[in-house]
Amino acid sequence: MKTIKRITSDTISEFAQKIEHAKENFIPMLPFVKMPLHDFDRYKSYSDKGIYLIDYIGDEYCLYHLYHLSEGDDTLRATLILPSNWDKRFEIIEQSIPNIKEWFVEEDDSKKFIIQSLEYGEIEYYPTLSHYLIPTIVRNGYGPKYRMYMKRDGSLPLPQVTDLDEGLSETNYSLELLDDITNFYYASTNNYRYFTNCTHDEFLEMLEQDFTIRNSKFIIDDQGNIVAGIIVTQDSEKVWIDNFTVSPEYNNSLIGEHLLSKTIWDLSNSCPDETLYIYLNRDCYDAISACEINGFVPFEFWTDMIFER
């Protein structure tokens, strides 16, 4: 007998009461900043943007809020996993995680399901359940991926830009390169360690922004093939170097370091007062080394538990 039920606009009042009870008595699964955007009160009203579920575990229950980044996104993400009873939290989660996995396989068309855990970072304001429940989630077939946010220390001098090897050259973004760029990121390279998790539509939207067009850079070989790239984006007052990718055949070379240091130089002129941020997989040692050489320091560590069909 299935234990998970989807909460709709007709049943949101019951859901809101349970959230109110939970937020007053228990600690959430995931970290939240106590701001209007992230406060629990957001779950007291129904929105079509998310998927609201409740899993009944005997006399207890577990609440879930799931979402996709955008229409067509092939990854389902969890923003809230909240057992009803703190004293029985491990028992509830042990029983509920297999249920939510079964629900995902049978009811959702997404390719991946991600449950994130913040290990350490600026946004955490009290301990969460996630630290204790990672083993339960992994035992249910979710593969852990270890992520890291880094930001550049603006007090450091600008880095030295190394020379490129013969046969390689640097180029800025142009519309003529669009097909080659999307092929490089989504088809021709198997090295996704540098590449952030965004949909193809979101990727194309980034390349329509003036800031991104002006600041994105690529390295091409003597055949005109893209072998490395950085696509820079701007979010509020932050500048992100998220899409830093080097082709596998150039691992352990200096082209990543060259591309990153040259990008930092140019950004220091176009937006000198803004901090630069980058998001990486922690097993991407070449990229992390290039970032450290160029003055980036880690400040937030995540584990993404990912279930893939």
mmCIF file of C-alpha atoms in Angstrom:
data_model
loop_
_atom_site.group_PDB
_atom_site.id
_atom_site.type_symbol
_atom_site.label_atom_id
_atom_site.label_comp_id
_atom_site.label_asym_id
_atom_site.label_seq_id
_atom_site.Cartn_x
_atom_site.Cartn_y
_atom_site.Cartn_z
ATOM 1 C CA MET A 1 0.000 0.000 0.000
ATOM 2 C CA LYS A 2 1.428 3.352 -1.037
ATOM 3 C CA THR A 3 2.058 5.750 1.824
ATOM 4 C CA ILE A 4 2.873 8.947 -0.093
ATOM 5 C CA LYS A 5 0.147 11.366 -1.073
ATOM 6 C CA ARG A 6 0.485 14.506 -3.126
ATOM 7 C CA ILE A 7 -0.702 17.694 -1.458
ATOM 8 C CA THR A 8 -2.815 19.930 -3.656
ATOM 9 C CA SER A 9 -4.381 23.371 -3.385
ATOM 10 C CA ASP A 10 -7.451 21.678 -1.861
ATOM 11 C CA THR A 11 -5.455 20.076 0.984
ATOM 12 C CA ILE A 12 -2.868 22.773 1.611
ATOM 13 C CA SER A 13 -4.576 23.884 4.832
ATOM 14 C CA GLU A 14 -3.823 20.505 6.426
ATOM 15 C CA PHE A 15 -0.271 20.714 5.118
ATOM 16 C CA ALA A 16 0.150 24.219 6.532
ATOM 17 C CA GLN A 17 -0.879 23.079 10.007
ATOM 18 C CA LYS A 18 1.686 20.293 9.942
ATOM 19 C CA ILE A 19 4.415 22.679 8.799
ATOM 20 C CA GLU A 20 3.495 25.096 11.568
ATOM 21 C CA HIS A 21 3.774 22.297 14.122
ATOM 22 C CA ALA A 22 7.077 21.084 12.673
ATOM 23 C CA LYS A 23 8.790 24.456 12.437
ATOM 24 C CA GLU A 24 8.007 25.202 16.079
ATOM 25 C CA ASN A 25 9.329 21.902 17.397
ATOM 26 C CA PHE A 26 11.901 20.366 15.074
ATOM 27 C CA ILE A 27 15.000 21.041 13.004
ATOM 28 C CA PRO A 28 14.680 20.752 9.217
ATOM 29 C CA MET A 29 16.411 18.252 6.968
ATOM 30 C CA LEU A 30 18.007 20.970 4.840
ATOM 31 C CA PRO A 31 19.652 24.276 5.827
ATOM 32 C CA PHE A 32 17.666 27.468 5.486
ATOM 33 C CA VAL A 33 18.415 31.129 6.069
ATOM 34 C CA LYS A 34 15.655 32.707 8.103
ATOM 35 C CA MET A 35 14.669 35.182 5.417
ATOM 36 C CA PRO A 36 11.278 35.731 3.751
ATOM 37 C CA LEU A 37 12.333 33.715 0.703
ATOM 38 C CA HIS A 38 13.485 30.712 2.720
ATOM 39 C CA ASP A 39 11.294 30.803 5.811
ATOM 40 C CA PHE A 40 8.980 27.885 6.547
ATOM 41 C CA ASP A 41 5.966 30.169 6.153
ATOM 42 C CA ARG A 42 6.397 29.934 2.384
ATOM 43 C CA TYR A 43 5.020 26.395 2.620
ATOM 44 C CA LYS A 44 1.760 27.547 4.244
ATOM 45 C CA SER A 45 0.420 28.603 0.857
ATOM 46 C CA TYR A 46 0.181 26.460 -2.263
ATOM 47 C CA SER A 47 2.275 27.173 -5.346
ATOM 48 C CA ASP A 48 2.276 25.297 -8.619
ATOM 49 C CA LYS A 49 6.042 25.815 -8.774
ATOM 50 C CA GLY A 50 6.732 23.021 -6.299
ATOM 51 C CA ILE A 51 5.673 19.448 -5.613
ATOM 52 C CA TYR A 52 4.258 18.960 -2.121
ATOM 53 C CA LEU A 53 4.165 15.429 -0.682
ATOM 54 C CA ILE A 54 3.348 13.812 2.628
ATOM 55 C CA ASP A 55 4.476 10.311 3.553
ATOM 56 C CA TYR A 56 2.473 8.666 6.336
ATOM 57 C CA ILE A 57 4.649 6.412 8.511
ATOM 58 C CA GLY A 58 2.232 4.826 10.976
ATOM 59 C CA ASP A 59 1.146 7.600 13.318
ATOM 60 C CA GLU A 60 3.947 9.876 12.096
ATOM 61 C CA TYR A 61 4.634 11.512 8.751
ATOM 62 C CA CYS A 62 7.368 13.117 6.661
ATOM 63 C CA LEU A 63 6.850 16.270 4.611
ATOM 64 C CA TYR A 64 8.565 16.902 1.291
ATOM 65 C CA HIS A 65 8.839 19.920 -0.948
ATOM 66 C CA LEU A 66 10.410 19.189 -4.357
ATOM 67 C CA TYR A 67 10.944 21.367 -7.412
ATOM 68 C CA HIS A 68 12.466 21.698 -10.867
ATOM 69 C CA LEU A 69 14.634 24.703 -11.713
ATOM 70 C CA SER A 70 12.641 25.432 -14.843
ATOM 71 C CA GLU A 71 10.240 23.853 -17.295
ATOM 72 C CA GLY A 72 11.959 20.961 -19.028
ATOM 73 C CA ASP A 73 14.597 20.565 -16.295
ATOM 74 C CA ASP A 74 15.494 16.866 -16.081
ATOM 75 C CA THR A 75 16.500 17.027 -12.402
ATOM 76 C CA LEU A 76 14.126 16.970 -9.431
ATOM 77 C CA ARG A 77 15.453 18.624 -6.271
ATOM 78 C CA ALA A 78 14.389 18.495 -2.637
ATOM 79 C CA THR A 79 14.171 21.741 -0.660
ATOM 80 C CA LEU A 80 12.404 20.341 2.391
ATOM 81 C CA ILE A 81 12.409 16.945 4.104
ATOM 82 C CA LEU A 82 10.839 17.231 7.529
ATOM 83 C CA PRO A 83 9.919 14.311 9.817
ATOM 84 C CA SER A 84 7.060 14.960 12.229
ATOM 85 C CA ASN A 85 8.769 13.750 15.380
ATOM 86 C CA TRP A 86 12.276 14.759 16.425
ATOM 87 C CA ASP A 87 12.716 11.830 18.809
ATOM 88 C CA LYS A 88 11.743 9.393 16.036
ATOM 89 C CA ARG A 89 13.473 11.275 13.202
ATOM 90 C CA PHE A 90 15.856 8.458 12.258
ATOM 91 C CA GLU A 91 13.140 5.818 12.296
ATOM 92 C CA ILE A 92 10.854 7.998 10.163
ATOM 93 C CA ILE A 93 13.534 8.818 7.605
ATOM 94 C CA GLU A 94 14.752 5.209 7.408
ATOM 95 C CA GLN A 95 11.237 4.181 6.381
ATOM 96 C CA SER A 96 10.414 7.198 4.250
ATOM 97 C CA ILE A 97 13.451 7.470 1.950
ATOM 98 C CA PRO A 98 12.655 4.145 0.169
ATOM 99 C CA ASN A 99 9.078 5.409 -0.270
ATOM 100 C CA ILE A 100 10.121 8.710 -1.832
ATOM 101 C CA LYS A 101 12.504 6.848 -4.141
ATOM 102 C CA GLU A 102 9.648 4.555 -5.248
ATOM 103 C CA TRP A 103 7.416 7.582 -5.779
ATOM 104 C CA PHE A 104 10.084 9.219 -7.943
ATOM 105 C CA VAL A 105 10.543 6.123 -10.121
ATOM 106 C CA GLU A 106 6.810 5.646 -10.667
ATOM 107 C CA GLU A 107 5.396 9.181 -10.659
ATOM 108 C CA ASP A 108 8.072 11.560 -11.980
ATOM 109 C CA ASP A 109 9.676 11.682 -15.425
ATOM 110 C CA SER A 110 12.926 13.358 -14.355
ATOM 111 C CA LYS A 111 16.240 11.632 -14.998
ATOM 112 C CA LYS A 112 17.797 12.560 -11.643
ATOM 113 C CA PHE A 113 16.636 13.192 -8.103
ATOM 114 C CA ILE A 114 18.938 15.261 -5.875
ATOM 115 C CA ILE A 115 18.832 15.594 -2.104
ATOM 116 C CA GLN A 116 21.348 18.213 -0.989
ATOM 117 C CA SER A 117 23.170 18.460 2.322
ATOM 118 C CA LEU A 118 25.136 21.443 3.550
ATOM 119 C CA GLU A 119 28.229 20.274 5.432
ATOM 120 C CA TYR A 120 29.555 23.714 6.275
ATOM 121 C CA GLY A 121 28.829 27.182 4.986
ATOM 122 C CA GLU A 122 27.778 30.750 5.448
ATOM 123 C CA ILE A 123 24.031 30.136 5.201
ATOM 124 C CA GLU A 124 23.665 27.535 7.951
ATOM 125 C CA TYR A 125 22.039 28.982 11.051
ATOM 126 C CA TYR A 126 21.568 25.839 13.109
ATOM 127 C CA PRO A 127 22.402 22.123 12.766
ATOM 128 C CA THR A 128 20.299 20.137 10.352
ATOM 129 C CA LEU A 129 19.247 16.534 10.070
ATOM 130 C CA SER A 130 21.115 16.117 6.814
ATOM 131 C CA HIS A 131 24.497 15.447 8.413
ATOM 132 C CA TYR A 132 23.117 12.403 10.191
ATOM 133 C CA LEU A 133 20.991 11.049 7.364
ATOM 134 C CA ILE A 134 23.449 10.947 4.461
ATOM 135 C CA PRO A 135 24.232 7.228 5.094
ATOM 136 C CA THR A 136 20.514 6.354 4.958
ATOM 137 C CA ILE A 137 20.088 8.146 1.645
ATOM 138 C CA VAL A 138 23.247 6.621 0.147
ATOM 139 C CA ARG A 139 22.155 3.108 1.214
ATOM 140 C CA ASN A 140 19.019 3.643 -0.860
ATOM 141 C CA GLY A 141 20.981 4.051 -4.088
ATOM 142 C CA TYR A 142 21.835 7.746 -4.112
ATOM 143 C CA GLY A 143 25.397 8.472 -5.208
ATOM 144 C CA PRO A 144 27.141 11.251 -3.266
ATOM 145 C CA LYS A 145 28.761 14.119 -5.175
ATOM 146 C CA TYR A 146 30.881 16.543 -3.196
ATOM 147 C CA ARG A 147 30.548 20.209 -4.184
ATOM 148 C CA MET A 148 32.343 23.360 -3.095
ATOM 149 C CA TYR A 149 31.848 27.100 -3.414
ATOM 150 C CA MET A 150 34.952 29.298 -3.584
ATOM 151 C CA LYS A 151 35.377 33.073 -3.708
ATOM 152 C CA ARG A 152 38.367 35.190 -4.626
ATOM 153 C CA ASP A 153 40.199 37.177 -1.980
ATOM 154 C CA GLY A 154 40.027 40.680 -3.457
ATOM 155 C CA SER A 155 42.915 41.914 -1.293
ATOM 156 C CA LEU A 156 45.373 39.747 -3.227
ATOM 157 C CA PRO A 157 47.259 41.082 -6.251
ATOM 158 C CA LEU A 158 46.037 40.107 -9.677
ATOM 159 C CA PRO A 159 47.472 36.792 -10.905
ATOM 160 C CA GLN A 160 50.143 36.391 -13.543
ATOM 161 C CA VAL A 161 48.740 35.260 -16.905
ATOM 162 C CA THR A 162 50.707 32.330 -18.317
ATOM 163 C CA ASP A 163 51.379 31.990 -22.047
ATOM 164 C CA LEU A 164 49.422 29.532 -24.150
ATOM 165 C CA ASP A 165 51.198 26.735 -25.980
ATOM 166 C CA GLU A 166 51.757 27.070 -29.710
ATOM 167 C CA GLY A 167 48.655 26.188 -31.693
ATOM 168 C CA LEU A 168 46.241 27.462 -29.044
ATOM 169 C CA SER A 169 44.557 30.856 -29.031
ATOM 170 C CA GLU A 170 42.024 32.753 -26.963
ATOM 171 C CA THR A 171 38.747 34.102 -28.284
ATOM 172 C CA ASN A 172 35.707 35.880 -26.873
ATOM 173 C CA TYR A 173 32.130 34.749 -27.309
ATOM 174 C CA SER A 174 30.433 35.352 -30.648
ATOM 175 C CA LEU A 175 27.146 34.180 -32.113
ATOM 176 C CA GLU A 176 29.095 32.270 -34.761
ATOM 177 C CA LEU A 177 30.590 30.131 -31.986
ATOM 178 C CA LEU A 178 27.248 29.241 -30.398
ATOM 179 C CA ASP A 179 26.875 25.801 -31.994
ATOM 180 C CA ASP A 180 30.498 24.914 -31.207
ATOM 181 C CA ILE A 181 30.087 26.090 -27.604
ATOM 182 C CA THR A 182 26.932 24.076 -26.936
ATOM 183 C CA ASN A 183 28.531 21.044 -28.588
ATOM 184 C CA PHE A 184 31.635 21.457 -26.408
ATOM 185 C CA TYR A 185 29.644 21.606 -23.180
ATOM 186 C CA TYR A 186 26.883 19.129 -23.949
ATOM 187 C CA ALA A 187 28.157 16.642 -26.529
ATOM 188 C CA SER A 188 31.841 16.472 -27.366
ATOM 189 C CA THR A 189 33.439 16.369 -23.919
ATOM 190 C CA ASN A 190 33.033 13.759 -21.215
ATOM 191 C CA ASN A 191 34.732 15.954 -18.628
ATOM 192 C CA TYR A 192 31.876 17.510 -16.685
ATOM 193 C CA ARG A 193 33.852 17.966 -13.488
ATOM 194 C CA TYR A 194 34.202 21.707 -14.094
ATOM 195 C CA PHE A 195 30.689 22.209 -15.447
ATOM 196 C CA THR A 196 27.774 23.333 -13.311
ATOM 197 C CA ASN A 197 24.448 21.580 -13.307
ATOM 198 C CA CYS A 198 22.140 23.613 -15.542
ATOM 199 C CA THR A 199 19.706 22.662 -18.257
ATOM 200 C CA HIS A 200 20.403 23.300 -21.921
ATOM 201 C CA ASP A 201 17.687 25.993 -22.035
ATOM 202 C CA GLU A 202 19.215 27.761 -19.021
ATOM 203 C CA PHE A 203 22.606 27.528 -20.682
ATOM 204 C CA LEU A 204 21.290 29.238 -23.818
ATOM 205 C CA GLU A 205 19.588 31.919 -21.717
ATOM 206 C CA MET A 206 22.936 32.739 -20.096
ATOM 207 C CA LEU A 207 24.466 33.291 -23.514
ATOM 208 C CA GLU A 208 21.833 35.933 -24.275
ATOM 209 C CA GLN A 209 22.906 38.184 -21.377
ATOM 210 C CA ASP A 210 25.079 41.198 -22.260
ATOM 211 C CA PHE A 211 27.340 40.666 -19.242
ATOM 212 C CA THR A 212 27.921 37.031 -20.180
ATOM 213 C CA ILE A 213 28.553 37.850 -23.838
ATOM 214 C CA ARG A 214 31.151 40.488 -22.926
ATOM 215 C CA ASN A 215 33.074 38.404 -20.412
ATOM 216 C CA SER A 216 32.961 34.790 -21.600
ATOM 217 C CA LYS A 217 36.170 33.377 -23.047
ATOM 218 C CA PHE A 218 37.271 30.251 -24.891
ATOM 219 C CA ILE A 219 40.475 28.626 -26.032
ATOM 220 C CA ILE A 220 40.576 27.040 -29.481
ATOM 221 C CA ASP A 221 43.165 24.809 -31.125
ATOM 222 C CA ASP A 222 44.692 25.266 -34.572
ATOM 223 C CA GLN A 223 41.774 23.329 -36.086
ATOM 224 C CA GLY A 224 39.268 25.801 -34.636
ATOM 225 C CA ASN A 225 37.964 23.378 -31.998
ATOM 226 C CA ILE A 226 37.069 24.682 -28.537
ATOM 227 C CA VAL A 227 39.228 22.997 -25.900
ATOM 228 C CA ALA A 228 38.440 25.136 -22.842
ATOM 229 C CA GLY A 229 35.849 27.682 -21.817
ATOM 230 C CA ILE A 230 34.607 30.015 -19.108
ATOM 231 C CA ILE A 231 31.091 31.414 -19.204
ATOM 232 C CA VAL A 232 30.733 34.215 -16.669
ATOM 233 C CA THR A 233 27.358 35.215 -15.213
ATOM 234 C CA GLN A 234 26.166 37.941 -12.877
ATOM 235 C CA ASP A 235 23.627 37.402 -10.104
ATOM 236 C CA SER A 236 22.717 40.436 -7.992
ATOM 237 C CA GLU A 237 26.111 41.704 -6.789
ATOM 238 C CA LYS A 238 27.975 38.454 -7.407
ATOM 239 C CA VAL A 239 29.959 37.421 -10.452
ATOM 240 C CA TRP A 240 29.992 33.658 -11.069
ATOM 241 C CA ILE A 241 32.615 31.665 -12.991
ATOM 242 C CA ASP A 242 30.519 28.512 -12.955
ATOM 243 C CA ASN A 243 31.062 27.051 -16.392
ATOM 244 C CA PHE A 244 34.822 26.529 -16.258
ATOM 245 C CA THR A 245 35.582 23.491 -18.428
ATOM 246 C CA VAL A 246 38.714 21.980 -19.966
ATOM 247 C CA SER A 247 38.713 19.090 -22.445
ATOM 248 C CA PRO A 248 40.024 15.806 -21.011
ATOM 249 C CA GLU A 249 43.040 15.708 -23.323
ATOM 250 C CA TYR A 250 44.267 18.949 -21.721
ATOM 251 C CA ASN A 251 44.047 17.776 -18.121
ATOM 252 C CA ASN A 252 47.216 18.599 -16.173
ATOM 253 C CA SER A 253 48.049 21.392 -18.621
ATOM 254 C CA LEU A 254 48.112 25.116 -17.845
ATOM 255 C CA ILE A 255 45.326 26.212 -20.183
ATOM 256 C CA GLY A 256 42.741 26.202 -17.400
ATOM 257 C CA GLU A 257 44.973 28.373 -15.244
ATOM 258 C CA HIS A 258 45.594 30.713 -18.202
ATOM 259 C CA LEU A 259 41.907 31.058 -18.967
ATOM 260 C CA LEU A 260 40.970 31.696 -15.339
ATOM 261 C CA SER A 261 43.713 34.256 -14.664
ATOM 262 C CA LYS A 262 42.953 36.143 -17.898
ATOM 263 C CA THR A 263 39.258 36.222 -16.989
ATOM 264 C CA ILE A 264 40.100 37.629 -13.542
ATOM 265 C CA TRP A 265 42.210 40.371 -15.111
ATOM 266 C CA ASP A 266 39.412 41.437 -17.446
ATOM 267 C CA LEU A 267 36.752 41.315 -14.713
ATOM 268 C CA SER A 268 38.952 43.427 -12.445
ATOM 269 C CA ASN A 269 38.612 46.185 -15.048
ATOM 270 C CA SER A 270 34.930 45.802 -15.901
ATOM 271 C CA CYS A 271 33.619 45.251 -12.327
ATOM 272 C CA PRO A 272 36.465 45.961 -9.879
ATOM 273 C CA ASP A 273 34.294 46.158 -6.757
ATOM 274 C CA GLU A 274 32.525 42.804 -7.099
ATOM 275 C CA THR A 275 33.631 39.522 -5.528
ATOM 276 C CA LEU A 276 34.200 36.601 -7.886
ATOM 277 C CA TYR A 277 32.674 33.204 -7.065
ATOM 278 C CA ILE A 278 33.048 29.728 -8.528
ATOM 279 C CA TYR A 279 31.239 26.406 -7.960
ATOM 280 C CA LEU A 280 33.220 23.170 -8.347
ATOM 281 C CA ASN A 281 33.190 19.456 -7.737
ATOM 282 C CA ARG A 282 35.671 18.699 -4.969
ATOM 283 C CA ASP A 283 37.283 15.880 -6.955
ATOM 284 C CA CYS A 284 38.191 18.286 -9.752
ATOM 285 C CA TYR A 285 41.751 18.765 -8.551
ATOM 286 C CA ASP A 286 43.058 20.608 -11.624
ATOM 287 C CA ALA A 287 40.335 23.241 -11.375
ATOM 288 C CA ILE A 288 40.692 23.631 -7.611
ATOM 289 C CA SER A 289 44.459 24.054 -7.979
ATOM 290 C CA ALA A 290 43.954 26.689 -10.690
ATOM 291 C CA CYS A 291 41.484 28.522 -8.456
ATOM 292 C CA GLU A 292 43.783 28.432 -5.420
ATOM 293 C CA ILE A 293 46.700 29.760 -7.479
ATOM 294 C CA ASN A 294 44.431 32.580 -8.607
ATOM 295 C CA GLY A 295 43.407 33.585 -5.083
ATOM 296 C CA PHE A 296 40.157 31.650 -4.553
ATOM 297 C CA VAL A 297 39.381 30.179 -1.127
ATOM 298 C CA PRO A 298 36.574 27.734 -0.213
ATOM 299 C CA PHE A 299 33.762 28.926 2.030
ATOM 300 C CA GLU A 300 30.918 26.430 1.593
ATOM 301 C CA PHE A 301 30.834 22.627 1.265
ATOM 302 C CA TRP A 302 27.883 20.555 0.053
ATOM 303 C CA THR A 303 27.096 16.913 -0.554
ATOM 304 C CA ASP A 304 24.560 16.177 -3.285
ATOM 305 C CA MET A 305 22.974 12.731 -2.999
ATOM 306 C CA ILE A 306 21.898 11.882 -6.563
ATOM 307 C CA PHE A 307 19.646 9.061 -7.702
ATOM 308 C CA GLU A 308 19.789 8.455 -11.468
ATOM 309 C CA ARG A 309 17.563 6.172 -13.471
#
